[in-house]
CSV table of N, CA and C in Angstrom, one decimal:
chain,number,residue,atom,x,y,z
A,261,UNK,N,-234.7,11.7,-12.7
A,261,UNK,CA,-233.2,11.6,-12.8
A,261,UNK,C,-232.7,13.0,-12.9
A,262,UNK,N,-231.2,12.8,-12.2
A,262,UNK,CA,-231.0,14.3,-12.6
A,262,UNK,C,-229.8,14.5,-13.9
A,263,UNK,N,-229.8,16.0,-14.2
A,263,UNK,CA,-229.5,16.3,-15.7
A,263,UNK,C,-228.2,17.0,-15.7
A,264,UNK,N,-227.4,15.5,-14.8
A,264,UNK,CA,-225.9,15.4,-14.8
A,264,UNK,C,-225.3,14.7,-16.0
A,265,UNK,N,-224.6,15.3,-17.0
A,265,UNK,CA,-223.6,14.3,-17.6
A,265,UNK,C,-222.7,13.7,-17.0
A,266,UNK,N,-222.3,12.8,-16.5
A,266,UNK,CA,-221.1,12.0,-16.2
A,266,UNK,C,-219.8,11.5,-16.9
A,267,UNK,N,-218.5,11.5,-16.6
A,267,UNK,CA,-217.7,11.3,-18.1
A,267,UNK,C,-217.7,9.5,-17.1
A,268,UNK,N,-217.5,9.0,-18.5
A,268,UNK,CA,-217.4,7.2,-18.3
A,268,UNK,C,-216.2,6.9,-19.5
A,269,UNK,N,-216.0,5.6,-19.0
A,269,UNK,CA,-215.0,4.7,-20.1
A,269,UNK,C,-215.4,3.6,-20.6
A,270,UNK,N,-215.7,3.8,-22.2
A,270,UNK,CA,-216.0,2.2,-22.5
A,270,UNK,C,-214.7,1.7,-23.2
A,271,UNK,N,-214.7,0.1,-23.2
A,271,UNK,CA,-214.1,-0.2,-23.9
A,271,UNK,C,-214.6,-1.0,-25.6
A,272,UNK,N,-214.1,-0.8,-26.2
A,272,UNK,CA,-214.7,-1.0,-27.8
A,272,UNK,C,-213.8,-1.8,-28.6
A,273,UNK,N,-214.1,-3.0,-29.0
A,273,UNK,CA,-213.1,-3.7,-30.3
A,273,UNK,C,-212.2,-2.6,-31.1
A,274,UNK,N,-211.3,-2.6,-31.4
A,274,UNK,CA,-210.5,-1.6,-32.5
A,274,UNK,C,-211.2,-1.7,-33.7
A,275,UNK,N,-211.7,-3.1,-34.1
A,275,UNK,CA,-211.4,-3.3,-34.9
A,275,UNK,C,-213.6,-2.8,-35.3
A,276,UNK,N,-214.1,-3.1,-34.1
A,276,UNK,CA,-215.4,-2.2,-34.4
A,276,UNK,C,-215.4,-0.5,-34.8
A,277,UNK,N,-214.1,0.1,-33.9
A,277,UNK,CA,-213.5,1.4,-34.2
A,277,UNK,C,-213.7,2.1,-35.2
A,278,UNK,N,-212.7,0.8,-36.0
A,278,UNK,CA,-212.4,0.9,-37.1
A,278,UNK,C,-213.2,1.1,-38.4
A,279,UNK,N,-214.6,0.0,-38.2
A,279,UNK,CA,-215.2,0.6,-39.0
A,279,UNK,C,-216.0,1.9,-39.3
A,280,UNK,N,-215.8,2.7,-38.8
A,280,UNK,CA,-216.7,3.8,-39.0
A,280,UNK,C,-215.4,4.8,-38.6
A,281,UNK,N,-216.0,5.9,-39.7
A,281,UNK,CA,-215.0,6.6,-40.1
A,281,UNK,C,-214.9,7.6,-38.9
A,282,UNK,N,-213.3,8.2,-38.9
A,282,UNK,CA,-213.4,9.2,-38.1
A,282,UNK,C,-215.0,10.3,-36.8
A,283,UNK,N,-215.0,10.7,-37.7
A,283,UNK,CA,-216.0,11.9,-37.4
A,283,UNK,C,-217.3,10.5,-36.7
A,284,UNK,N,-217.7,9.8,-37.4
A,284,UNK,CA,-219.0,8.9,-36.1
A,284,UNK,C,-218.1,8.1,-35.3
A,285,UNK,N,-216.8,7.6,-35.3
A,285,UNK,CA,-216.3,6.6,-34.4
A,285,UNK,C,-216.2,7.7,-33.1
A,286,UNK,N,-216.1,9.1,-33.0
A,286,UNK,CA,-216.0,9.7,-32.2
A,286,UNK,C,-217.5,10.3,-31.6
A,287,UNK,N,-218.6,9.7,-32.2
A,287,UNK,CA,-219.8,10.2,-31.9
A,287,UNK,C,-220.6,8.7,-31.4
A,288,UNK,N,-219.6,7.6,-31.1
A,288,UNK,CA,-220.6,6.5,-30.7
A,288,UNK,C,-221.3,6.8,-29.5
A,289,UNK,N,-220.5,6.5,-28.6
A,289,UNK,CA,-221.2,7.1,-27.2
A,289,UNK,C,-222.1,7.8,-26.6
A,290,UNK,N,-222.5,8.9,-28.2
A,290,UNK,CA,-223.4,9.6,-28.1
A,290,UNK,C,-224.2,9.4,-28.3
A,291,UNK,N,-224.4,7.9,-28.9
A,291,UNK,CA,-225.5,7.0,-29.3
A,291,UNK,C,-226.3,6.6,-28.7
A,292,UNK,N,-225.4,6.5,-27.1
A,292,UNK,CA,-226.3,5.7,-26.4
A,292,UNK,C,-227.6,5.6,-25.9
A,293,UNK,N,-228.2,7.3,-25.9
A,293,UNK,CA,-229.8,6.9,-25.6
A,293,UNK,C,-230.5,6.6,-26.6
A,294,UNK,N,-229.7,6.9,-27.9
A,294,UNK,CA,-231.1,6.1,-28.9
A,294,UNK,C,-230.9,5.6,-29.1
A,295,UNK,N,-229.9,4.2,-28.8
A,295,UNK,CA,-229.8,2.7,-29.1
A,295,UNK,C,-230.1,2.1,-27.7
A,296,UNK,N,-230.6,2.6,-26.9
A,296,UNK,CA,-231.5,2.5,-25.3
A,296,UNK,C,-232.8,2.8,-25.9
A,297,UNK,N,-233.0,3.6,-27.0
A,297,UNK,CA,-234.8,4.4,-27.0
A,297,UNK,C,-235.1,3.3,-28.2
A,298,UNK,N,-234.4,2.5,-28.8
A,298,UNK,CA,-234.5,2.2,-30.0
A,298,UNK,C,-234.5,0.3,-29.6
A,299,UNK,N,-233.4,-0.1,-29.1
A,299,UNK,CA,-233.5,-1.1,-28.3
A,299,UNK,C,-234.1,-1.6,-26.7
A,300,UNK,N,-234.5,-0.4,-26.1
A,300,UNK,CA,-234.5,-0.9,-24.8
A,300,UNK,C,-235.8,-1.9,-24.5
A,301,UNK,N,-237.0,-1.7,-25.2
A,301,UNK,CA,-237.9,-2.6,-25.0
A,301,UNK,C,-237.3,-4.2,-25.4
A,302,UNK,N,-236.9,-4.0,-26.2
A,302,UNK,CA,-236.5,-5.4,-27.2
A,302,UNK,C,-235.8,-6.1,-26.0
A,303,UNK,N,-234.2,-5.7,-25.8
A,303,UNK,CA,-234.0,-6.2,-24.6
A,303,UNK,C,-234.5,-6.4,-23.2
A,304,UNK,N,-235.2,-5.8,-22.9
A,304,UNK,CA,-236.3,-6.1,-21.6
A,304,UNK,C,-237.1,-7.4,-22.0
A,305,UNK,N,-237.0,-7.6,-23.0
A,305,UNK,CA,-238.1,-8.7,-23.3
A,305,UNK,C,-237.4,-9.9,-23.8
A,306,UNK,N,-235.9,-9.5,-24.1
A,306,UNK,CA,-235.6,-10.8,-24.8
A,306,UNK,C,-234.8,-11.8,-23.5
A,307,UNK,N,-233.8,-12.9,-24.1
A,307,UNK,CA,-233.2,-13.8,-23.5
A,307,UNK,C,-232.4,-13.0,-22.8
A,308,UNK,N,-231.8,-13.7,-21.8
A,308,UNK,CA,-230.1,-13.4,-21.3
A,308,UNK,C,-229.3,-13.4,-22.5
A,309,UNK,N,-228.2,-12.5,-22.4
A,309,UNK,CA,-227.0,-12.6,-23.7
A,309,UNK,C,-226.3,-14.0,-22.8
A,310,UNK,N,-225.7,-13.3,-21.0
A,310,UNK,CA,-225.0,-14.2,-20.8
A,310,UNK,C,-225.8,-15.1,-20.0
A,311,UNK,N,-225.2,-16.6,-20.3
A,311,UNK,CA,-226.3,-17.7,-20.1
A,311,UNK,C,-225.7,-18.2,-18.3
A,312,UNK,N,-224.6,-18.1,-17.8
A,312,UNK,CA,-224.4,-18.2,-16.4
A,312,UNK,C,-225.0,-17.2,-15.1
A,313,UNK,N,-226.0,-17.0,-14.3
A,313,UNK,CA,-226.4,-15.6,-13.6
A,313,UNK,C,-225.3,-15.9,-12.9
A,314,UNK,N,-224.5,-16.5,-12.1
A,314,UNK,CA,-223.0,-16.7,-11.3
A,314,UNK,C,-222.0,-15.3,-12.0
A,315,UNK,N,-222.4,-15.2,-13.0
A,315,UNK,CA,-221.1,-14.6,-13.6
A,315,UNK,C,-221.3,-13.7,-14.8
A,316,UNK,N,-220.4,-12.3,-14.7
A,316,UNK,CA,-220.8,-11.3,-15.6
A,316,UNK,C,-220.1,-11.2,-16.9
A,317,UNK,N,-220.5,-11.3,-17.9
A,317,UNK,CA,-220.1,-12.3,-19.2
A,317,UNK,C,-219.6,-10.6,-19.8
A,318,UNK,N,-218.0,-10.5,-19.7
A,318,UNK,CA,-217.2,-9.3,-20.3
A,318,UNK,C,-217.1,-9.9,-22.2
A,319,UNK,N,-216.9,-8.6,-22.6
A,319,UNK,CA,-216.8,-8.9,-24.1
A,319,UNK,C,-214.9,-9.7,-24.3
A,320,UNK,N,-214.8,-10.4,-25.5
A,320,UNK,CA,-213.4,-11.3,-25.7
A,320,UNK,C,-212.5,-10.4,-25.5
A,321,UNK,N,-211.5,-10.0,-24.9
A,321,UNK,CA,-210.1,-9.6,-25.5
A,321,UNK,C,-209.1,-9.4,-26.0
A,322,UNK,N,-209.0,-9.0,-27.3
A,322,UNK,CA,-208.2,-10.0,-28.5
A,322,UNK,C,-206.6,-9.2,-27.9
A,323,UNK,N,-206.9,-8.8,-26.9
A,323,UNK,CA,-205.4,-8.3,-26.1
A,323,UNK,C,-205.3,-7.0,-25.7
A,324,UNK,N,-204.7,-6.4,-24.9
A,324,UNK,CA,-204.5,-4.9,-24.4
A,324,UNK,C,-204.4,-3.8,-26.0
A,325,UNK,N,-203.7,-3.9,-26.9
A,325,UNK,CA,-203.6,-2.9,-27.9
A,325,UNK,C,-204.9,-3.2,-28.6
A,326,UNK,N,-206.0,-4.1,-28.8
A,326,UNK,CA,-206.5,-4.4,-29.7
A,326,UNK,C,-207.9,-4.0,-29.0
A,327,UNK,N,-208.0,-2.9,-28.0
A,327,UNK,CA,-209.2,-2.6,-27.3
A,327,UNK,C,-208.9,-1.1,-27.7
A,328,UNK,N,-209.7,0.0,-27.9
A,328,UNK,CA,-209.9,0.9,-27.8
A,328,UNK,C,-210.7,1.6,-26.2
A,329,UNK,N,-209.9,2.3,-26.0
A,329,UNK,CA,-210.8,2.8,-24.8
A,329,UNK,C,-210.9,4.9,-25.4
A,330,UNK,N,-212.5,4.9,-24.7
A,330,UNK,CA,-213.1,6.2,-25.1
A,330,UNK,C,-213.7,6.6,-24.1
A,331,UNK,N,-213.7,7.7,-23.8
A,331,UNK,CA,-214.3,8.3,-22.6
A,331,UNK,C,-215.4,9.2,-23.4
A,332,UNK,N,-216.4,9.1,-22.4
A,332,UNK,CA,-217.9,10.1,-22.9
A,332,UNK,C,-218.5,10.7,-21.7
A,333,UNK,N,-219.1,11.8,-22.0
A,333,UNK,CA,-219.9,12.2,-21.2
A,333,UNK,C,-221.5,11.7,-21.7
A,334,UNK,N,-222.1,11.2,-20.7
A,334,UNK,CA,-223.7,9.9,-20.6
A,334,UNK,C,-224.3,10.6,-19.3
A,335,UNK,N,-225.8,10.7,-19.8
A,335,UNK,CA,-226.8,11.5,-18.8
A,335,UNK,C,-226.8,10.1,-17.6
A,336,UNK,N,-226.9,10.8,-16.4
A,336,UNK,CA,-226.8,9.9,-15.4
A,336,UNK,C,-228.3,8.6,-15.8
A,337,UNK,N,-229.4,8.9,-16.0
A,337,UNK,CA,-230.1,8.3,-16.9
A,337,UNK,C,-230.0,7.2,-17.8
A,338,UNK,N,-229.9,7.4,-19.0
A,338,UNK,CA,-229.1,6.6,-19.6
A,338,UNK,C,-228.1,5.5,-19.4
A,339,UNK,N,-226.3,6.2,-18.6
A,339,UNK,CA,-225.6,5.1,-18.1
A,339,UNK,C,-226.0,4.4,-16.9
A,340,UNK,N,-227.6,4.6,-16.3
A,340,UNK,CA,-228.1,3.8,-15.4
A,340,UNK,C,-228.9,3.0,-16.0
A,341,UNK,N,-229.5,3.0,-17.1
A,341,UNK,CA,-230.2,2.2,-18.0
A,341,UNK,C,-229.6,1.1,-18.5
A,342,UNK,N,-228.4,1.7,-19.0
A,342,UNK,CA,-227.5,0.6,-19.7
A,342,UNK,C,-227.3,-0.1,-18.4
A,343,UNK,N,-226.8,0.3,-17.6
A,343,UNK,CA,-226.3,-0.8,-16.6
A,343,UNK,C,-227.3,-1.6,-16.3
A,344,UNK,N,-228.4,-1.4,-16.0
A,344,UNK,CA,-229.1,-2.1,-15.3
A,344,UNK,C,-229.4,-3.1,-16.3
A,345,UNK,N,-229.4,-2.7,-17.6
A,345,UNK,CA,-230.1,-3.9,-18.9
A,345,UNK,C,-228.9,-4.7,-19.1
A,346,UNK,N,-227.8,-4.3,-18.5
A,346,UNK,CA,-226.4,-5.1,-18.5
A,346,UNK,C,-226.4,-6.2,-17.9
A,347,UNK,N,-226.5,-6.0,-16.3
A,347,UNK,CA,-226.9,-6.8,-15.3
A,347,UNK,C,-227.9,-7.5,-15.4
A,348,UNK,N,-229.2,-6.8,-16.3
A,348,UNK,CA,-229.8,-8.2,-16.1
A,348,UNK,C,-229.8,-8.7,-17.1
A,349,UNK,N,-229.0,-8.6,-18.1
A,349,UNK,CA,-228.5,-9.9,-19.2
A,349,UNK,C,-227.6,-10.8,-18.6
A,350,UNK,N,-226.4,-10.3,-17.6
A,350,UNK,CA,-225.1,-10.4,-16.9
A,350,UNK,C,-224.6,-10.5,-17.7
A,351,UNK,N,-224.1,-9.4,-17.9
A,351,UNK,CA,-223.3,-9.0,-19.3
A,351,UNK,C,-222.4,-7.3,-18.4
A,352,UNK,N,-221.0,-7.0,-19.2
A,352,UNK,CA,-220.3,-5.9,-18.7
A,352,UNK,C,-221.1,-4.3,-19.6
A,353,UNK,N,-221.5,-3.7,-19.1
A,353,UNK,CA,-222.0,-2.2,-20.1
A,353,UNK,C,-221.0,-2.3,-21.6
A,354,UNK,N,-219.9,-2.7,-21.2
A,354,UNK,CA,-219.2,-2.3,-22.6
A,354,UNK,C,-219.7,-3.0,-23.4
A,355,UNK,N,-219.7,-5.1,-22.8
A,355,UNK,CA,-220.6,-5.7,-24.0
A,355,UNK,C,-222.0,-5.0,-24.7
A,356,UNK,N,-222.4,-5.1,-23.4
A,356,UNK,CA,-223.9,-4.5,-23.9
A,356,UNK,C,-223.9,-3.1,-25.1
A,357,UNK,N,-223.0,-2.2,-24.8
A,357,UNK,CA,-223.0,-1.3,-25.8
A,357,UNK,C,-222.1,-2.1,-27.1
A,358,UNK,N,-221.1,-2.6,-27.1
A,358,UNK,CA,-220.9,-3.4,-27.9
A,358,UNK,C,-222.0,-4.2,-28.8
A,359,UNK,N,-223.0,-4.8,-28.3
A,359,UNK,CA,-223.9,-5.4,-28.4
A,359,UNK,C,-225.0,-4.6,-29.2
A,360,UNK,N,-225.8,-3.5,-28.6
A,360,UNK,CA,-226.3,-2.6,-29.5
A,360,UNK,C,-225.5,-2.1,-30.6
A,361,UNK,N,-224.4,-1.8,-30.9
A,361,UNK,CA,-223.7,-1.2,-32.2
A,361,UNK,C,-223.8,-2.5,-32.6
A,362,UNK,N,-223.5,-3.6,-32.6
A,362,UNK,CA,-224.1,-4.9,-33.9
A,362,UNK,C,-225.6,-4.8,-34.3
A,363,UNK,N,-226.4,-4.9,-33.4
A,363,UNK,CA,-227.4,-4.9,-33.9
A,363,UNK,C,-227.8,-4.0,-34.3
A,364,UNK,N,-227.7,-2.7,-34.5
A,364,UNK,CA,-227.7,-1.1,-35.4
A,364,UNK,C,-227.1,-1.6,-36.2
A,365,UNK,N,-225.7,-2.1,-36.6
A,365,UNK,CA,-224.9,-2.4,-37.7
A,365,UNK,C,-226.2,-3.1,-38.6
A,366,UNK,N,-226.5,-4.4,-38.0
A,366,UNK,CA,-227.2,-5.3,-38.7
A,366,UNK,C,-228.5,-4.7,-39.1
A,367,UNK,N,-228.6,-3.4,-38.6
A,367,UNK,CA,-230.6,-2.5,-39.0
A,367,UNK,C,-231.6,-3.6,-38.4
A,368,UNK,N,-231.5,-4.3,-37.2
A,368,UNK,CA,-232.4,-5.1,-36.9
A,368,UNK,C,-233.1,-3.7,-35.7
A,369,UNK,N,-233.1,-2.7,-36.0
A,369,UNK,CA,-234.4,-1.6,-35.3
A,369,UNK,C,-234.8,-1.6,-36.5
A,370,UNK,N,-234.9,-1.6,-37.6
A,370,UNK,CA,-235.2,-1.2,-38.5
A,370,UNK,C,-236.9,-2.1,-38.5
A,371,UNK,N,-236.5,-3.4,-38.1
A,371,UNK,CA,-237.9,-4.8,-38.3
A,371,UNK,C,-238.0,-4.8,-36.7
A,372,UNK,N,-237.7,-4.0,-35.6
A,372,UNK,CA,-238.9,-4.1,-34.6
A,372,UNK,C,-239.1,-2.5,-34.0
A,373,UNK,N,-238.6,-1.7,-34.1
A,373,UNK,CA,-238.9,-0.6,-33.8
A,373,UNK,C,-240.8,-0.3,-33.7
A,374,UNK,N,-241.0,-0.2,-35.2
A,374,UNK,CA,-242.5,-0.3,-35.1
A,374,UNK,C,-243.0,-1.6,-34.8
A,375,UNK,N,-242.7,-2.4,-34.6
A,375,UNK,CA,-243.4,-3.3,-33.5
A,375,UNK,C,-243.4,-3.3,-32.0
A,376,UNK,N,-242.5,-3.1,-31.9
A,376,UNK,CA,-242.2,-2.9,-30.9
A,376,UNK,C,-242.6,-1.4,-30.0
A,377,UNK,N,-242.6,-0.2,-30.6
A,377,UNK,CA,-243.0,1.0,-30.2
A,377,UNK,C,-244.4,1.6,-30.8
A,378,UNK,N,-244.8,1.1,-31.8
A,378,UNK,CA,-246.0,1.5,-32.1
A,378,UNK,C,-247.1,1.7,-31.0
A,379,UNK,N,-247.3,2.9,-31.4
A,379,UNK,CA,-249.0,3.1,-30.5
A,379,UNK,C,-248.5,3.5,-29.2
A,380,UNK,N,-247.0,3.6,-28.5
A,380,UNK,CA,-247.0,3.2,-27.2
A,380,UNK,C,-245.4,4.3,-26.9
A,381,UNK,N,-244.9,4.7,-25.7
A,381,UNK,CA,-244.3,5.1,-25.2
A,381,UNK,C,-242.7,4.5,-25.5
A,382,UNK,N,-241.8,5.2,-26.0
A,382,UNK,CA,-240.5,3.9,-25.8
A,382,UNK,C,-240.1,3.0,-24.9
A,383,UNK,N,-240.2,3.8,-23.4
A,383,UNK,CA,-239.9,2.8,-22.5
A,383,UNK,C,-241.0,2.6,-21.9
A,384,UNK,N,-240.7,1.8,-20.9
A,384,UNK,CA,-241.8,1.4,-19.6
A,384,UNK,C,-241.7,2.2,-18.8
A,385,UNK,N,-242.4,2.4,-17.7
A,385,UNK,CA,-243.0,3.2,-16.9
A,385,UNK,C,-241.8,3.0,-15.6
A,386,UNK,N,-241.4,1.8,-15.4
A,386,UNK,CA,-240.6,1.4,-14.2
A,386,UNK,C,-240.1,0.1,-14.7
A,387,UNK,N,-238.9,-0.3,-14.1
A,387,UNK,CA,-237.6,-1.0,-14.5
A,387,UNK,C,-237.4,-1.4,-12.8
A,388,UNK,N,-237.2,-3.2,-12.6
A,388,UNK,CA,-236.7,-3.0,-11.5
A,388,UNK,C,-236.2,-4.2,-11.3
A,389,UNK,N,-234.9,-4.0,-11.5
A,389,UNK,CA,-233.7,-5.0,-11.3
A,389,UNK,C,-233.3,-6.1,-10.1
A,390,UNK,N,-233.8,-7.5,-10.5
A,390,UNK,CA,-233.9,-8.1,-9.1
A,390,UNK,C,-232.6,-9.6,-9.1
A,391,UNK,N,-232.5,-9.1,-8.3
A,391,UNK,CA,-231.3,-10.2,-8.0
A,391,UNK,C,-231.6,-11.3,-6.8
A,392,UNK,N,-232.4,-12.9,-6.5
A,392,UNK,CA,-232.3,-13.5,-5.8
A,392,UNK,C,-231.2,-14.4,-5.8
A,393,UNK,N,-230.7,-14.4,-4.7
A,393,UNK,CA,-229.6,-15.1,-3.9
A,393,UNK,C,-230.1,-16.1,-3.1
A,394,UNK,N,-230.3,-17.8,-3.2
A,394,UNK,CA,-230.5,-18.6,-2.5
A,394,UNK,C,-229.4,-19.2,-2.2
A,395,UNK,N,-229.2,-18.9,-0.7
A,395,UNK,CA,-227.7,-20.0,-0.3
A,395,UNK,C,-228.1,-20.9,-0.2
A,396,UNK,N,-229.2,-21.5,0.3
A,396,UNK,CA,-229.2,-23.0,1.0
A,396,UNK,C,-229.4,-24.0,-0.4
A,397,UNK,N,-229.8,-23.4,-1.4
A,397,UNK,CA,-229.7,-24.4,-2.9
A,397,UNK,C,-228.8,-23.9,-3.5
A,398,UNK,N,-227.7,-22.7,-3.3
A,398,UNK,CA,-226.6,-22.6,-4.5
A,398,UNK,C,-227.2,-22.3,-5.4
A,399,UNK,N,-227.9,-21.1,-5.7
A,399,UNK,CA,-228.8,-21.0,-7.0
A,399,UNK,C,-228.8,-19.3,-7.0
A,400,UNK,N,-228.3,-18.4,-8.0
A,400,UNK,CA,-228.8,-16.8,-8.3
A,400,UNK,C,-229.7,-17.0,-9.3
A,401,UNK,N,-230.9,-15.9,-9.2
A,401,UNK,CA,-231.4,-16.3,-10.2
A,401,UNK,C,-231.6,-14.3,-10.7
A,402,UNK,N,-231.3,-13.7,-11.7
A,402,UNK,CA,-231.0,-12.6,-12.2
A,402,UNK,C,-232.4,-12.2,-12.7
A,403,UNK,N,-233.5,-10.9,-12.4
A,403,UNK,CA,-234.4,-10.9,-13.1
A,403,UNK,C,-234.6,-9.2,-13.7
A,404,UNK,N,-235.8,-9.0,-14.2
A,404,UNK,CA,-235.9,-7.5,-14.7
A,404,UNK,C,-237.8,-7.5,-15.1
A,405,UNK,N,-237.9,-6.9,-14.1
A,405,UNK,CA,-239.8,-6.7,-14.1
A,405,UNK,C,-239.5,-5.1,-14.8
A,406,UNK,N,-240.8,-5.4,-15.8
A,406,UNK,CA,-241.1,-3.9,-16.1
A,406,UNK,C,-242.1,-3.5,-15.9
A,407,UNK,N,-242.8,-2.1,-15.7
A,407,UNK,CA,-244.0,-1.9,-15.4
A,407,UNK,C,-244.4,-0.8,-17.0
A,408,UNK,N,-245.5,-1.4,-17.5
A,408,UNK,CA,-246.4,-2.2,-17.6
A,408,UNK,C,-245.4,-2.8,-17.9
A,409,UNK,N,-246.6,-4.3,-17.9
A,409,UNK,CA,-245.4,-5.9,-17.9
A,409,UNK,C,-245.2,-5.7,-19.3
A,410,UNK,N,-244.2,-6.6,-19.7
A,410,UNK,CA,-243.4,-6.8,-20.8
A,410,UNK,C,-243.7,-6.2,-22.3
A,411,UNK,N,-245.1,-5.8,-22.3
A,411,UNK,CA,-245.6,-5.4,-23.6
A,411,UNK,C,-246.8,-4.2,-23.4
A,412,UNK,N,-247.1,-2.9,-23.8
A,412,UNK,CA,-248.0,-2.5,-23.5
A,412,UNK,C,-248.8,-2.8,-24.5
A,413,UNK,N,-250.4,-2.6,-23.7
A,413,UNK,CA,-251.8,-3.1,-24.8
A,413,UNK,C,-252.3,-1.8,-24.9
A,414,UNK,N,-252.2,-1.0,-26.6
A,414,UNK,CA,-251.9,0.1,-26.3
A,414,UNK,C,-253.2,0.3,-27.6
A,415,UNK,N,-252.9,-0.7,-28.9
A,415,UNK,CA,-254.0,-0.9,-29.8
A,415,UNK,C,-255.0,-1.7,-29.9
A,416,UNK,N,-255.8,-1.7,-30.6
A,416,UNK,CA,-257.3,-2.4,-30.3
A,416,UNK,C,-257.7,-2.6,-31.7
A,417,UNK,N,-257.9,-3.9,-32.2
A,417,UNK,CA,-257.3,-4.7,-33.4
A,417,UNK,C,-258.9,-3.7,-33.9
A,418,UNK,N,-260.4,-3.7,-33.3
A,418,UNK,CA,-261.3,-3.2,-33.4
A,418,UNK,C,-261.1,-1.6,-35.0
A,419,UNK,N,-260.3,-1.2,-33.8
A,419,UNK,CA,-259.7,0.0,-34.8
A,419,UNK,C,-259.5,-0.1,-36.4
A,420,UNK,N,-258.9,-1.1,-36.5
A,420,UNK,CA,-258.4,-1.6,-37.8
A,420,UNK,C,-259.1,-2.0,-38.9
A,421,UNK,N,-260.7,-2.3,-38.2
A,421,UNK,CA,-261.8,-3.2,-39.2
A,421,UNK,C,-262.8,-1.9,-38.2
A,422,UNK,N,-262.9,-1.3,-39.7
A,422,UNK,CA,-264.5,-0.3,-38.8
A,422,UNK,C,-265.6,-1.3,-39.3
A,423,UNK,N,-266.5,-1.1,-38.6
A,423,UNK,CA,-268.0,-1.4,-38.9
A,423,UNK,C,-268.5,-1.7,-40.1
């Protein structure tokens, strides 16, 4: 990838804004690769957020004033990461970043991080975002192969119990 920042726009609840004080509400964005390095296996592995593949599931709108919009500069990397874990939740990047800042809120890296990363690289090797379209059954079906597959086998229980 190349080692362009790009400026973007998310949009953010006010009222998530809000919680965090000046000085980090202006440093969320900057979050984004290590709530990608910290989450990104988890979501590769988990459910869909949104449960229709027909349709890209935007976060609520509680109305035009009650959105915050922020612009960031995001390594071309990164805001391709997020998109693509977006799409294949089918979900909008903002949810999805929306979505990571609750679960940081909640410290749920806190109970998979080292399960999830132990022994092993943060991401996968390759990421590859598949979209089937069957017309003649009316059916999308939204997918996300990772290479290595979904978990690397990286420990060897052996290790644990010497001789």
């Amino acid at each position: 990838m190349e080692n362009v920042l790009n400026t973007v726009t998310l949009l953010i609840p006010e009222e998530t804004w809000l919680r965090f004080d000046e000085k980090d509400a202006k440093k969320l964005p900057k979050r984004i690769p290590d709530l990608l390095r910290k989450y990104g296996k988890f979501l590769s592995a988990s459910k869909r957020l949104g449960k229709d593949a027909k349709r890209t599931l935007y976060q609520p709108s509680p109305g035009k004033q009650k959105m915050k919009r922020i612009n960031a500069r995001v390594s071309t990397g990164s805001w391709t990461f997020l998109g693509t874990l977006a799409q294949a939740h089918g979900v909008s990047r903002c949810y999805l970043f929306n979505y990571l800042l609750w679960l940081d809120e909640l410290e749920v890296g806190n109970s998979i991080v080292r399960t999830m990363n132990e022994g092993a690289p943060t991401f996968h090797r390759n990421y590859s975002y598949i979209l089937h379209i069957d017309l003649l059954d009316n059916r999308i079906h939204r997918r996300l192969e990772c290479e290595p597959h979904s978990f690397f086998h990286v420990l060897d229980y052996r290790d644990w119990f010497p001789d």
